[in-house]
CSV table of C-alpha atoms and ligand atoms in Angstrom, one decimal:
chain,number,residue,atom,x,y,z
L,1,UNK,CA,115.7,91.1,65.4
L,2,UNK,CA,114.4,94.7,66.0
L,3,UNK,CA,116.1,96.4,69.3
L,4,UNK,CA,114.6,99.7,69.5
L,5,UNK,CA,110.9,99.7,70.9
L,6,UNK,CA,108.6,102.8,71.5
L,7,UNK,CA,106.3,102.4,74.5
L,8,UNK,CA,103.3,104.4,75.7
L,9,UNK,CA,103.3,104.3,79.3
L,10,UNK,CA,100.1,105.4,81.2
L,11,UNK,CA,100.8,105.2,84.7
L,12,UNK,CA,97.5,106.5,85.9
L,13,UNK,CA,96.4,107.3,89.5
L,14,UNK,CA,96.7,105.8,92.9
L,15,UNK,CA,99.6,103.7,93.4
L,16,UNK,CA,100.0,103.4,89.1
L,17,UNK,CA,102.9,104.9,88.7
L,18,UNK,CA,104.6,103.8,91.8
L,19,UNK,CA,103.8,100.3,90.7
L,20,UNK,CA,104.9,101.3,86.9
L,21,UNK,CA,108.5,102.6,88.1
L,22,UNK,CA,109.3,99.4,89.2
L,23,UNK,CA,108.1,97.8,85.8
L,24,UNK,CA,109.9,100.0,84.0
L,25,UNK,CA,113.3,99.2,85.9
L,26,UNK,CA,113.0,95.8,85.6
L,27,UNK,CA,112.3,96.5,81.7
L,28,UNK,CA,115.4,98.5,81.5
L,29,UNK,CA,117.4,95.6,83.4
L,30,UNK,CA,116.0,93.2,80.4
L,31,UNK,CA,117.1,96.0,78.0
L,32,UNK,CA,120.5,96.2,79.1
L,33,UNK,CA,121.3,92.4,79.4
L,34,UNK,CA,119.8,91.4,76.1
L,35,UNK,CA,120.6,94.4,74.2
L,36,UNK,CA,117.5,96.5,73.4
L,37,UNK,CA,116.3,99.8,73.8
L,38,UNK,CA,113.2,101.0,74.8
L,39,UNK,CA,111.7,103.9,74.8
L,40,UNK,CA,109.0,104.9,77.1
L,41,UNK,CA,106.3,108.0,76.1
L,42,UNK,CA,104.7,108.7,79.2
L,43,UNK,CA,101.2,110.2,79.2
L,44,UNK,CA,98.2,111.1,81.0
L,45,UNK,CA,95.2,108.8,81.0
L,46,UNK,CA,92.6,108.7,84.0
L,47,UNK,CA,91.5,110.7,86.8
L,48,UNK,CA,95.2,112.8,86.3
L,49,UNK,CA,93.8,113.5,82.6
L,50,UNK,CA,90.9,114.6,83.8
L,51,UNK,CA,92.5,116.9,86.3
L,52,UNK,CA,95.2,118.3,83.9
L,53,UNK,CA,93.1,118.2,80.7
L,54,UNK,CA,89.6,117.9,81.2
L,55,UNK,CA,89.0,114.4,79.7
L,56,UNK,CA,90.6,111.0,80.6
L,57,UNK,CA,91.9,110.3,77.5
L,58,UNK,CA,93.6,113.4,75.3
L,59,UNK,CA,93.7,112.9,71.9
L,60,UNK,CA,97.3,113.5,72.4
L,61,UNK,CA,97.6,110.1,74.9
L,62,UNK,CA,95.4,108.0,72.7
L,63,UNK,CA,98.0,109.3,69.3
L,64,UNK,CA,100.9,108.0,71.4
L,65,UNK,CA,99.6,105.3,72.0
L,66,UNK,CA,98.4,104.4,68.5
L,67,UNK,CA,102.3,105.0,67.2
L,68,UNK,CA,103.9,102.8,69.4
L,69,UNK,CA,104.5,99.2,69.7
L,70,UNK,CA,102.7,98.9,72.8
L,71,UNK,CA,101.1,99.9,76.0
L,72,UNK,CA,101.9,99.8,79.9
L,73,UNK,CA,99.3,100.8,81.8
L,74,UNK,CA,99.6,101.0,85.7
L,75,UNK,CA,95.6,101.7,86.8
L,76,UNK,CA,93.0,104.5,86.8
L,77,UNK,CA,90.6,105.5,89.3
L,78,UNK,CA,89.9,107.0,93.3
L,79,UNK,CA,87.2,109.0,95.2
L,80,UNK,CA,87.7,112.2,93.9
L,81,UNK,CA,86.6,111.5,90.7
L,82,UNK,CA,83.8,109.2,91.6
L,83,UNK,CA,80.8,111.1,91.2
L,84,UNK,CA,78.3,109.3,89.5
L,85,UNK,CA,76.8,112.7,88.4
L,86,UNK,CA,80.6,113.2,86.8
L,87,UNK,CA,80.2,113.9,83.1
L,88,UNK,CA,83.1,112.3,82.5
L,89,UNK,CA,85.1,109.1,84.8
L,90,UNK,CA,89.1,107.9,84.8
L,91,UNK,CA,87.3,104.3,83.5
L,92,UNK,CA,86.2,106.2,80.6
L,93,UNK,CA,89.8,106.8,79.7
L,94,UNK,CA,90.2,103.2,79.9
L,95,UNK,CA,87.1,102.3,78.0
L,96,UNK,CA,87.9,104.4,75.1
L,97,UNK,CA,91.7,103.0,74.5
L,98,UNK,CA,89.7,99.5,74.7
L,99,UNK,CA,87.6,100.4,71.7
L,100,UNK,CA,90.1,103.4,69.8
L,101,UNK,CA,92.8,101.0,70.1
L,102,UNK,CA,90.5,97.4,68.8
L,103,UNK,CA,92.2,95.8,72.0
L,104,UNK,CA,89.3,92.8,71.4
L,105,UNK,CA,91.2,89.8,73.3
L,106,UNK,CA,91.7,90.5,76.8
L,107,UNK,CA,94.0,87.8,78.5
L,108,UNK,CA,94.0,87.2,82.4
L,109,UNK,CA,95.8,84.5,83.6
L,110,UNK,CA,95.7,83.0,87.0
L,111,UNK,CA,98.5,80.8,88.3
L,112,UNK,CA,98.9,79.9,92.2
L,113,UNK,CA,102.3,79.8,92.5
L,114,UNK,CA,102.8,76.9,95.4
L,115,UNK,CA,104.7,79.0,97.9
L,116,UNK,CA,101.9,81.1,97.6
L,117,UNK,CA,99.0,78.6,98.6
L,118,UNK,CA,98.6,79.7,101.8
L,119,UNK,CA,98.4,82.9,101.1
L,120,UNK,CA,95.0,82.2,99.5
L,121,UNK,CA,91.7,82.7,101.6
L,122,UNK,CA,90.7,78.9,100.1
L,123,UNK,CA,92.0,75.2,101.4
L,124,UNK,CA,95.5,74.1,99.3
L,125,UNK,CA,93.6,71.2,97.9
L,126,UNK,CA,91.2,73.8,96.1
L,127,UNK,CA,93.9,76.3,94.7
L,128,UNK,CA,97.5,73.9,94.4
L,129,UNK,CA,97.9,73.5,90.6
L,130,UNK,CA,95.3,76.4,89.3
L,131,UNK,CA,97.0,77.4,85.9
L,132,UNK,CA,94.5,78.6,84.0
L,133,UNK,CA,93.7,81.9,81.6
L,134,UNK,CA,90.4,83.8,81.4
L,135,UNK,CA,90.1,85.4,77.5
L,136,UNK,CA,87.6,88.0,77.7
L,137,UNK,CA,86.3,89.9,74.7
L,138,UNK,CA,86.6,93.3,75.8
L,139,UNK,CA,85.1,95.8,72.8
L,140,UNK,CA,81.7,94.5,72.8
L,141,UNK,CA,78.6,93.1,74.5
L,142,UNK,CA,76.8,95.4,77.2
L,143,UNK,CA,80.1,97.5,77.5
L,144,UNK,CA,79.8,98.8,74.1
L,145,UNK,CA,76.3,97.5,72.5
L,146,UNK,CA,73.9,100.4,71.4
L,147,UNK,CA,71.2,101.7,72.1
L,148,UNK,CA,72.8,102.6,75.6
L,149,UNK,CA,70.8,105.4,77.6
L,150,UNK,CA,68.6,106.7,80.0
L,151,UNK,CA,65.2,108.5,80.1
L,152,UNK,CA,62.3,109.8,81.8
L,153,UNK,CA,59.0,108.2,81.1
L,154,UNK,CA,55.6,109.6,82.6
L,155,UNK,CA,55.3,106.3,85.0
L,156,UNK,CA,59.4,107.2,85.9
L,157,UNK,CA,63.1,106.9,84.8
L,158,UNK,CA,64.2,103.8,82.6
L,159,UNK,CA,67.4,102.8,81.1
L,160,UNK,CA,68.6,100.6,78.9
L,161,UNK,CA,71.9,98.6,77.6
L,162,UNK,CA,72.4,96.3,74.8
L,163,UNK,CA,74.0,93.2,74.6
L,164,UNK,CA,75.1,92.6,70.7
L,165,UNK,CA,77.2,90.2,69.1
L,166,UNK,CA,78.5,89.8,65.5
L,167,UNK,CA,79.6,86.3,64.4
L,168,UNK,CA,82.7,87.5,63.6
L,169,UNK,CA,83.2,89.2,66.8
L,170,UNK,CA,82.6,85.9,68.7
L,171,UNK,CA,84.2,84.1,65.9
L,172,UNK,CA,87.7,86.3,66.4
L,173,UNK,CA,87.6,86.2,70.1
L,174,UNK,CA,86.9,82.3,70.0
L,175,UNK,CA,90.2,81.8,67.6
L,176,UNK,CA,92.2,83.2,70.6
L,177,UNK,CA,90.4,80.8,72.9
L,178,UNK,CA,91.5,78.2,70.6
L,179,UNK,CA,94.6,78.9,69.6
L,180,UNK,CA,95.9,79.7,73.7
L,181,UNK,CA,94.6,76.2,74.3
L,182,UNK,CA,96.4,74.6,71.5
L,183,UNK,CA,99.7,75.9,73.2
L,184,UNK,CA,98.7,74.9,76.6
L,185,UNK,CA,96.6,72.0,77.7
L,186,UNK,CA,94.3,71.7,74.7
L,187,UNK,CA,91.4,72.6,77.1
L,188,UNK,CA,88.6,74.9,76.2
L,189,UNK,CA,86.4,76.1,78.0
L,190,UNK,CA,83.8,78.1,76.4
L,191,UNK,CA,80.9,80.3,78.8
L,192,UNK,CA,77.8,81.8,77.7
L,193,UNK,CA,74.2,81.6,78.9
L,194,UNK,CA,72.7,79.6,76.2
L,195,UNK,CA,69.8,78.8,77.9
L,196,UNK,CA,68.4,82.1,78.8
L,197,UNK,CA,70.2,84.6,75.6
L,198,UNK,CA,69.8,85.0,72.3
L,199,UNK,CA,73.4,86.4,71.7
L,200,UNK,CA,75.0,83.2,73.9
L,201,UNK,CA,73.1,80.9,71.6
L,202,UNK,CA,74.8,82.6,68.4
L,203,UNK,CA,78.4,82.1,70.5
L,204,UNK,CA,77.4,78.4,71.1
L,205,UNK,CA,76.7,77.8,67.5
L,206,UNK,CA,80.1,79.3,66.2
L,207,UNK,CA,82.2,77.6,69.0
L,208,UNK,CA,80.5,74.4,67.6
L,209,UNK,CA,81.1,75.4,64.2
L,210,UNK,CA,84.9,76.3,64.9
L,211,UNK,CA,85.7,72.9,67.0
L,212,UNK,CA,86.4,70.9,63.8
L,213,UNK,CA,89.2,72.9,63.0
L,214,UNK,CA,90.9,72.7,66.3
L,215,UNK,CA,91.0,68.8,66.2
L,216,UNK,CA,93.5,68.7,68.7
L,217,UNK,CA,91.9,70.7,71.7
L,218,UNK,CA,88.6,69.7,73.6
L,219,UNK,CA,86.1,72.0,73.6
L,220,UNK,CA,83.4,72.0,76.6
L,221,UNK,CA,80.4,74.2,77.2
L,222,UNK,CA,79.9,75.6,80.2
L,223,UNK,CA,76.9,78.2,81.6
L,224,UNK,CA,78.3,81.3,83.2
L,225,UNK,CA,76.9,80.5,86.7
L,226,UNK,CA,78.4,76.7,86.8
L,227,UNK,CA,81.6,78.3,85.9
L,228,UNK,CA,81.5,80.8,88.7
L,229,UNK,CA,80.7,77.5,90.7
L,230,UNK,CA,83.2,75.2,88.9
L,231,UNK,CA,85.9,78.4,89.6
L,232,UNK,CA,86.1,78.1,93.3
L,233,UNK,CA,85.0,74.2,93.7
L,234,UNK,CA,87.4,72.7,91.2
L,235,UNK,CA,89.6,75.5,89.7
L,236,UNK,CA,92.2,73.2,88.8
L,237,UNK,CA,90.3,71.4,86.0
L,238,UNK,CA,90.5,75.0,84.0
L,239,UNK,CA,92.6,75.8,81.4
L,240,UNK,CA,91.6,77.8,79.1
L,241,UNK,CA,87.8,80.0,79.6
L,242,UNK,CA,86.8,82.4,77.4
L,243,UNK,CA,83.5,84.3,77.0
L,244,UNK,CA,81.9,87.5,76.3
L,245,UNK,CA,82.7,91.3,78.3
L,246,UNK,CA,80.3,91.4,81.1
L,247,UNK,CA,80.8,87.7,82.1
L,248,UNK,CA,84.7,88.1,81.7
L,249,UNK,CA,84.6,91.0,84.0
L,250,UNK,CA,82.9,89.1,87.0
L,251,UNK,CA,84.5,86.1,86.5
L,252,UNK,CA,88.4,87.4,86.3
L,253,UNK,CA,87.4,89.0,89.5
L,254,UNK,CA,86.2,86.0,90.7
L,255,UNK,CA,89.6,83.9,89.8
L,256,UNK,CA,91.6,86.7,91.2
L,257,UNK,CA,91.2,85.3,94.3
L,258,UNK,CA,92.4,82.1,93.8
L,259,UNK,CA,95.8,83.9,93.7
L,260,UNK,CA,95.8,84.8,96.9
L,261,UNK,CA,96.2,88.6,95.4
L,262,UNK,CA,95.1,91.2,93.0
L,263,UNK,CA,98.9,92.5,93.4
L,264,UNK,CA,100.1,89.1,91.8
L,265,UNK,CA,98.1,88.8,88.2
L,266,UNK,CA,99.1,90.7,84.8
L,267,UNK,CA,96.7,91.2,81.9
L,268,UNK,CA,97.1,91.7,78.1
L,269,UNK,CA,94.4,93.2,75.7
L,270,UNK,CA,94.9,92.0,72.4
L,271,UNK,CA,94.2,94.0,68.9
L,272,UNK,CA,95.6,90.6,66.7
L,273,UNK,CA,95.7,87.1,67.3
L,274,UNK,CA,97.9,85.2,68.5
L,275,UNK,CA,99.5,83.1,65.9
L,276,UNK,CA,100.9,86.3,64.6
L,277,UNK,CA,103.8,86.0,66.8
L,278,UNK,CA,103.4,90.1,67.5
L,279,UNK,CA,100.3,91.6,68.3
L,280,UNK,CA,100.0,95.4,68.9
L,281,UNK,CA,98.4,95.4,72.8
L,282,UNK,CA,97.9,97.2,76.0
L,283,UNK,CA,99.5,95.4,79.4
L,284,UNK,CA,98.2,96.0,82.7
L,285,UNK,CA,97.8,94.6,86.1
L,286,UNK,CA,94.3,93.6,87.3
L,287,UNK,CA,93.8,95.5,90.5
L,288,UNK,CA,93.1,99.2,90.7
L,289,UNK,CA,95.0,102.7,92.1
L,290,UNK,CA,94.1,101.6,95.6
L,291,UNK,CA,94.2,105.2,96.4
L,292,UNK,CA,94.6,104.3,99.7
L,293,UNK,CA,97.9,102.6,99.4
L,294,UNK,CA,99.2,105.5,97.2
L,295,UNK,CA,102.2,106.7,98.0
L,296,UNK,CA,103.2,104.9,100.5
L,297,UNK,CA,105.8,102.3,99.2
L,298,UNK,CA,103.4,99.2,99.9
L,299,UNK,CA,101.8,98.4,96.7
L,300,UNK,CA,103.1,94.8,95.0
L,301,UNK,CA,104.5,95.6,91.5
L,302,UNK,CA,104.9,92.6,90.3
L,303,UNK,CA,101.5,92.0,88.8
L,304,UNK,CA,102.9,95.8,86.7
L,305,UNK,CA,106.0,93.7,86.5
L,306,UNK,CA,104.4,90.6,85.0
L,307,UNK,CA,102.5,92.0,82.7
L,308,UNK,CA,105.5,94.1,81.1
L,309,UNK,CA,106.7,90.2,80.7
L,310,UNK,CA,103.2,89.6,78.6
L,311,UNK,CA,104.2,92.4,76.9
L,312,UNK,CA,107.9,91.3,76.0
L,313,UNK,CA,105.9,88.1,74.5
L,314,UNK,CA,102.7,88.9,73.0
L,315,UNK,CA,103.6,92.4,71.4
L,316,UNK,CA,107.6,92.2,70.9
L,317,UNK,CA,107.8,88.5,70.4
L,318,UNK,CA,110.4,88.3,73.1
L,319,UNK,CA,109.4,85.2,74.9
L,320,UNK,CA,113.3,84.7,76.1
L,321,UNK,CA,112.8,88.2,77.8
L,322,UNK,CA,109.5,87.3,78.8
L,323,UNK,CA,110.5,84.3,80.4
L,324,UNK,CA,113.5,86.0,82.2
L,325,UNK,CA,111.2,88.2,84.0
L,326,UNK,CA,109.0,85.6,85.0
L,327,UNK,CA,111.9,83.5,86.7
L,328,UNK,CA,113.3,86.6,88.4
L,329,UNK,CA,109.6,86.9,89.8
L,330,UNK,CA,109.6,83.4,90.4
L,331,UNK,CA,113.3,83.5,92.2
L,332,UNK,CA,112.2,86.5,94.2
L,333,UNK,CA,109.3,84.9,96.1
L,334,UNK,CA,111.3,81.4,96.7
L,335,UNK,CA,113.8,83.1,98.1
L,336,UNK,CA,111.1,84.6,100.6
L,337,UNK,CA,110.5,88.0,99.3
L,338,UNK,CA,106.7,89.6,100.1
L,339,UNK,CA,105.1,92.5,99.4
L,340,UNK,CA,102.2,93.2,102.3
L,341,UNK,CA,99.4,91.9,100.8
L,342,UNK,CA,101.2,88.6,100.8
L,343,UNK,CA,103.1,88.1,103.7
L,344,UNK,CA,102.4,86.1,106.2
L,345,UNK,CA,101.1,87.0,109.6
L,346,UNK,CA,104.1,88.2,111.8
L,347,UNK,CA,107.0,88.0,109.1
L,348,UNK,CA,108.3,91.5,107.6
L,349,UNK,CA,107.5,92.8,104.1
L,350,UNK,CA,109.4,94.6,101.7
L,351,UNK,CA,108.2,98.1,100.1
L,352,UNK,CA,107.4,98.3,96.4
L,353,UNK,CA,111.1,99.6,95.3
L,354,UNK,CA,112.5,97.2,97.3
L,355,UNK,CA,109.9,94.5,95.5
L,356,UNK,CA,111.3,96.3,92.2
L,357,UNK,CA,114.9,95.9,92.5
L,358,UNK,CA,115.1,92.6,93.7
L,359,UNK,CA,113.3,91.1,90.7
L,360,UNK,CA,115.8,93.8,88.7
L,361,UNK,CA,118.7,91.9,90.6
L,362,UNK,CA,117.7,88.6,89.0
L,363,UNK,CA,117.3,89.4,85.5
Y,401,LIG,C1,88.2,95.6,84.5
Y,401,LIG,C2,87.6,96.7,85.1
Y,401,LIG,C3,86.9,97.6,84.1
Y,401,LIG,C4,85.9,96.8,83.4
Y,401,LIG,C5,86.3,98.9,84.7
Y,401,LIG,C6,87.4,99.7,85.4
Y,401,LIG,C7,85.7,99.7,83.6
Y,401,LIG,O1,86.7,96.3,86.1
Y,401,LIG,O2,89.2,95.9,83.7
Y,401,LIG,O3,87.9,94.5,84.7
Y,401,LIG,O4,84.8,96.7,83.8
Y,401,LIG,O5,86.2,96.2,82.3
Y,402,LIG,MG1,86.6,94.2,86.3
């Protein structure tokens, strides 16, 4: 077993890198007790790039990145750089590492944890038991599809976007579907818009053509508006969902909730599959640089904190690590342990380092 690992670490704007020190201590903890090394580049991606060196992602970050063995990414983003006139945005930073780094499979999972439930803005009986991961493909559809533009006509301005798939885009991103399934509860759940586009019909007909091969998991159709129903009417009955960029990014929003918290879920974008055991990726929580939280010592890190556990298993094959950080998470909260945005009303919270070193304690 390797012990030394390089990792790029972007911590971004807003409360990233607050949330990203406490990641990174937790990491070390790991480190220490199980006898590895990391080592962590830090660079400048975002609305910081942008401030320091004129673009949200320097060739320089994006090089880093490409040497090492993975990402951590805290989050990107705030007012100041928000100008839709802005030649340039801290989400085009992210957008380029999604497409220079072939990060295809983008994996959100969503797991109510049961001391959590009433934390949640929706009845227990709708969110006890959710387990369930969202695979999104993340390098193509409207996000990337060409021609992408917009013009002046005589009769006024139009625009346009594109919404392309390849078969063996949809066929790669469907294999991780599969495959995530077959090592959870061999549930599929695969969302397009048949009825209305082309491109969902050609994702239909290759999940259909793939099924036979994954005998042991049942696959189910579902349109993208019933499964933004199904989501928050019967969440439970999801295991796995995946589907193409644009519906994945509503959706995972959408399932967010369920949690209770943004602070709470981790994500993993995915250049390999998963059956390789080690897949070069890029870790990050779901929510944003809540620039209004920034700096303050409020932010929850442990959605930064869990998704440096993805990391440990989808990119370094450590699932023993992985799994250590999860129960130190886990043992954290049962022993009563809340950041703000998920305490309850009238009990005290602790600050993000606090949040930090108590997971640390346990690993
Ligand atoms: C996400 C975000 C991004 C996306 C933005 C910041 C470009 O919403 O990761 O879901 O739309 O993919
Ligand atoms: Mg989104």
């Amino acid at each position: 077993m390797r012990m030394n690992y390089n990792i790029a670490v972007l911590s971004g704007d807003g409360i990233g890198p607050e949330v990203m020190t406490e990641a990174i201590k937790v990491l070390d903890k790991v480190g220490q007790k199980f006898g590895h090394q990391f080592a962590w580049h830090y660079r400048d991606m975002g609305g910081i790039a942008i401030d320091r060196h004129g673009t949200p992602l320097p060739n320089d970050t994006l090089k880093t990145c490409k040497k090492s063995d993975a990402v951590l990414l805290g989050a990107v983003g705030g007012p100041k750089w928000d100008d839709p006139k802005a030649k340039t945005r801290p989400e085009d930073g992210l957008l380029g590492l999604r497409k220079g780094l072939g990060l295809f499979a983008n994996l959100r999972p969503v797991k109510v944890l049961p001391m959590l439930v009433d934390s949640t803005n929706f009845k227990p009986g709708i969110v006890t038991g959710v387990d369930l991961v969202v695979v999104r493909e993340l390098t193509g559809g409207l996000y990337f599809g060409k021609p992408k533009r917009q013009w002046r006509t005589t009769r006024g301005r139009r625009a346009v976007d594109t919404l392309a798939y390849s078969e063996q885009e949809i066929e790669r991103i469907l294999q991780v579907g599969f495959e995530l399934a077959r090592s959870r509860r061999k549930k599929l759940t695969s969302v397009d818009k048949a009825n209305v586009l082309e491109s969902s019909r050609l994702w239909r007909q290759v999940a259909i053509e793939m099924a036979p091969r994954y005998p042991d998991v049942e696959l189910e159709h579902m349109l993208v508006d019933s499964c933004a129903m199904r989501l928050i009417q019967r969440p439970a009955d999801l295991d796995v969902v995946v589907t193409e960029n644009t519906f994945g990014d509503i959706l995972t929003d959408e399932a967010s909730m369920l949690a209770g918290s943004m602070g709470m879920l981790p994500s993993a974008s995915l250049s390999g599959g998963l059956s390789s055991g080690a897949s070069f990726g890029l870790y990050e929580p779901i929510h944003g640089s809540a620039p209004r939280r920034a700096g303050q010592n409020l932010a929850n890190p442990i959605a930064t904190i869990l998704s440096g556990a993805m990391m440990l298993r989808y990119s370094l094959g450590l699932e023993a690590e992985a799994r250590a950080v999860e129960k130190a998470v886990l043992g954290v909260l049962e022993a009563g342990h809340r950041t703000y945005d998920i305490v309850e009303p009238g009990k005290t919270s602790v600050g993000t380092r606090e949040m930090g070193d108590l997971v640390a304690g346990r690993i």
